[in-house]
Coordinates of C-alpha atoms in Angstrom, one line a residue:
M30 CA -0.8 15.5 31.8
M31 CA -3.5 17.2 29.8
N32 CA -2.0 20.7 30.0
R33 CA -0.3 21.4 26.7
R34 CA 1.7 24.3 28.1
R35 CA 3.4 22.0 30.6
R36 CA 4.2 19.4 27.8
S37 CA 5.7 22.1 25.6
A38 CA 7.8 23.7 28.3
L39 CA 11.6 23.4 27.6
H40 CA 12.4 22.2 31.1
N41 CA 10.1 19.2 30.7
H42 CA 11.4 17.8 27.4
A43 CA 14.4 16.0 28.9
I44 CA 12.3 14.5 31.6
F45 CA 10.0 13.0 29.0
I46 CA 13.0 11.5 27.2
V47 CA 14.3 10.1 30.5
I48 CA 10.9 8.5 31.1
L49 CA 10.9 7.1 27.6
F50 CA 14.4 5.6 28.0
N51 CA 13.5 4.1 31.4
L52 CA 10.1 2.7 30.5
P53 CA 11.6 -0.3 28.5
V54 CA 14.0 -1.0 31.3
Q55 CA 11.1 -1.3 33.7
I56 CA 8.8 -3.2 31.4
I57 CA 11.2 -5.7 29.7
D58 CA 14.0 -6.1 32.3
I59 CA 11.9 -6.9 35.3
N60 CA 10.0 -9.6 33.3
F61 CA 13.2 -11.1 31.9
H62 CA 14.8 -11.2 35.4
L63 CA 11.7 -12.9 36.9
L64 CA 11.6 -15.5 34.1
F65 CA 15.4 -16.1 34.5
L66 CA 15.0 -16.5 38.3
H67 CA 12.0 -18.9 37.9
Y68 CA 13.4 -21.1 35.1
G69 CA 17.1 -20.7 35.7
S70 CA 17.7 -19.8 32.1
V71 CA 16.6 -17.3 29.5
Q72 CA 13.1 -18.1 28.3
P73 CA 12.5 -18.7 25.4
P74 CA 16.1 -19.9 24.8
K75 CA 16.6 -18.0 21.6
P76 CA 19.6 -15.6 20.7
I77 CA 17.2 -12.7 19.9
V78 CA 15.9 -12.7 23.4
C79 CA 19.4 -12.3 24.8
L80 CA 20.2 -9.5 22.3
I81 CA 17.0 -7.6 23.2
W82 CA 17.9 -8.1 26.9
W83 CA 21.4 -6.7 26.3
L84 CA 20.0 -3.7 24.3
N85 CA 17.6 -3.0 27.1
D86 CA 20.1 -3.4 29.9
Y87 CA 22.9 -1.4 28.2
G88 CA 21.3 0.8 25.6
F89 CA 18.3 2.1 27.4
Y90 CA 19.8 2.1 30.9
I91 CA 22.9 4.0 29.9
G92 CA 20.9 6.2 27.5
G93 CA 18.7 7.2 30.5
I94 CA 21.8 8.0 32.5
M95 CA 23.3 10.1 29.7
V96 CA 20.1 12.0 29.1
M97 CA 19.9 12.7 32.8
A98 CA 23.5 14.0 32.8
W99 CA 22.5 16.4 29.9
L100 CA 19.4 17.3 31.9
A101 CA 21.6 18.6 34.8
I102 CA 23.6 20.7 32.4
E103 CA 20.4 22.0 30.6
R104 CA 18.8 22.9 34.0
H105 CA 21.9 25.0 34.8
I106 CA 21.4 26.8 31.4
L107 CA 17.7 27.2 31.9
V108 CA 18.1 28.7 35.4
F109 CA 21.3 30.8 35.2
H110 CA 21.6 31.6 31.5
K111 CA 18.0 32.0 30.2
Q112 CA 19.2 34.6 27.7
W113 CA 21.1 31.9 25.8
I114 CA 17.8 30.2 24.8
A115 CA 15.8 33.4 24.4
N116 CA 15.8 33.1 20.6
L117 CA 15.2 30.2 18.2
T118 CA 18.9 29.8 17.3
G119 CA 19.8 29.4 21.0
R120 CA 17.0 26.9 21.6
L121 CA 18.0 24.9 18.5
F122 CA 21.7 24.7 19.4
L123 CA 21.4 24.4 23.2
H124 CA 18.3 22.4 23.6
Y125 CA 17.0 20.5 20.6
L126 CA 20.2 19.6 18.8
P127 CA 22.1 18.2 21.9
M128 CA 19.1 16.2 22.9
A129 CA 18.6 14.8 19.4
T130 CA 22.3 14.0 19.1
I131 CA 22.4 12.2 22.5
V132 CA 19.3 10.1 21.7
T133 CA 20.4 9.3 18.2
Y134 CA 23.9 8.4 19.2
I135 CA 22.9 6.1 22.0
L136 CA 20.3 4.2 20.0
L137 CA 22.5 3.8 16.9
F138 CA 25.6 2.9 18.9
Y139 CA 24.0 0.1 20.9
I140 CA 21.9 -1.2 18.1
I141 CA 25.0 -1.5 15.9
V142 CA 27.2 -2.9 18.7
I143 CA 24.7 -5.5 19.9
F144 CA 22.9 -6.6 16.7
F145 CA 25.4 -6.2 13.9
L146 CA 28.9 -6.8 15.3
N147 CA 29.9 -10.5 15.6
C148 CA 30.7 -11.8 19.0
E149 CA 32.5 -15.1 19.3
D150 CA 32.1 -17.2 22.4
T151 CA 35.3 -18.7 23.7

């Protein structure tokens, strides 16, 4: 993807974010599953490995789904309501701000829930 015009097109931004959310799912999750199936337990058996696996499975996977849902809404706006994003204010409030809000919320929520809240095994 060497063409700068394609990278900077509004309709490609959400696709890049979906790819960035799904890349750790593919890289980390597949390796952890293969190790688990081979050894029968999480390797190495440390709590941080499980926490990273949870963040990957829940945070990045659900984040990719939520960005994809916003992508569908944004595509509708880009196709049928192009005048809404014709100026900088429209692009800011209908393109950049929702995307930044979704990405920030998902990452902060799952990092706080997984790493900072105590979970007692019963």
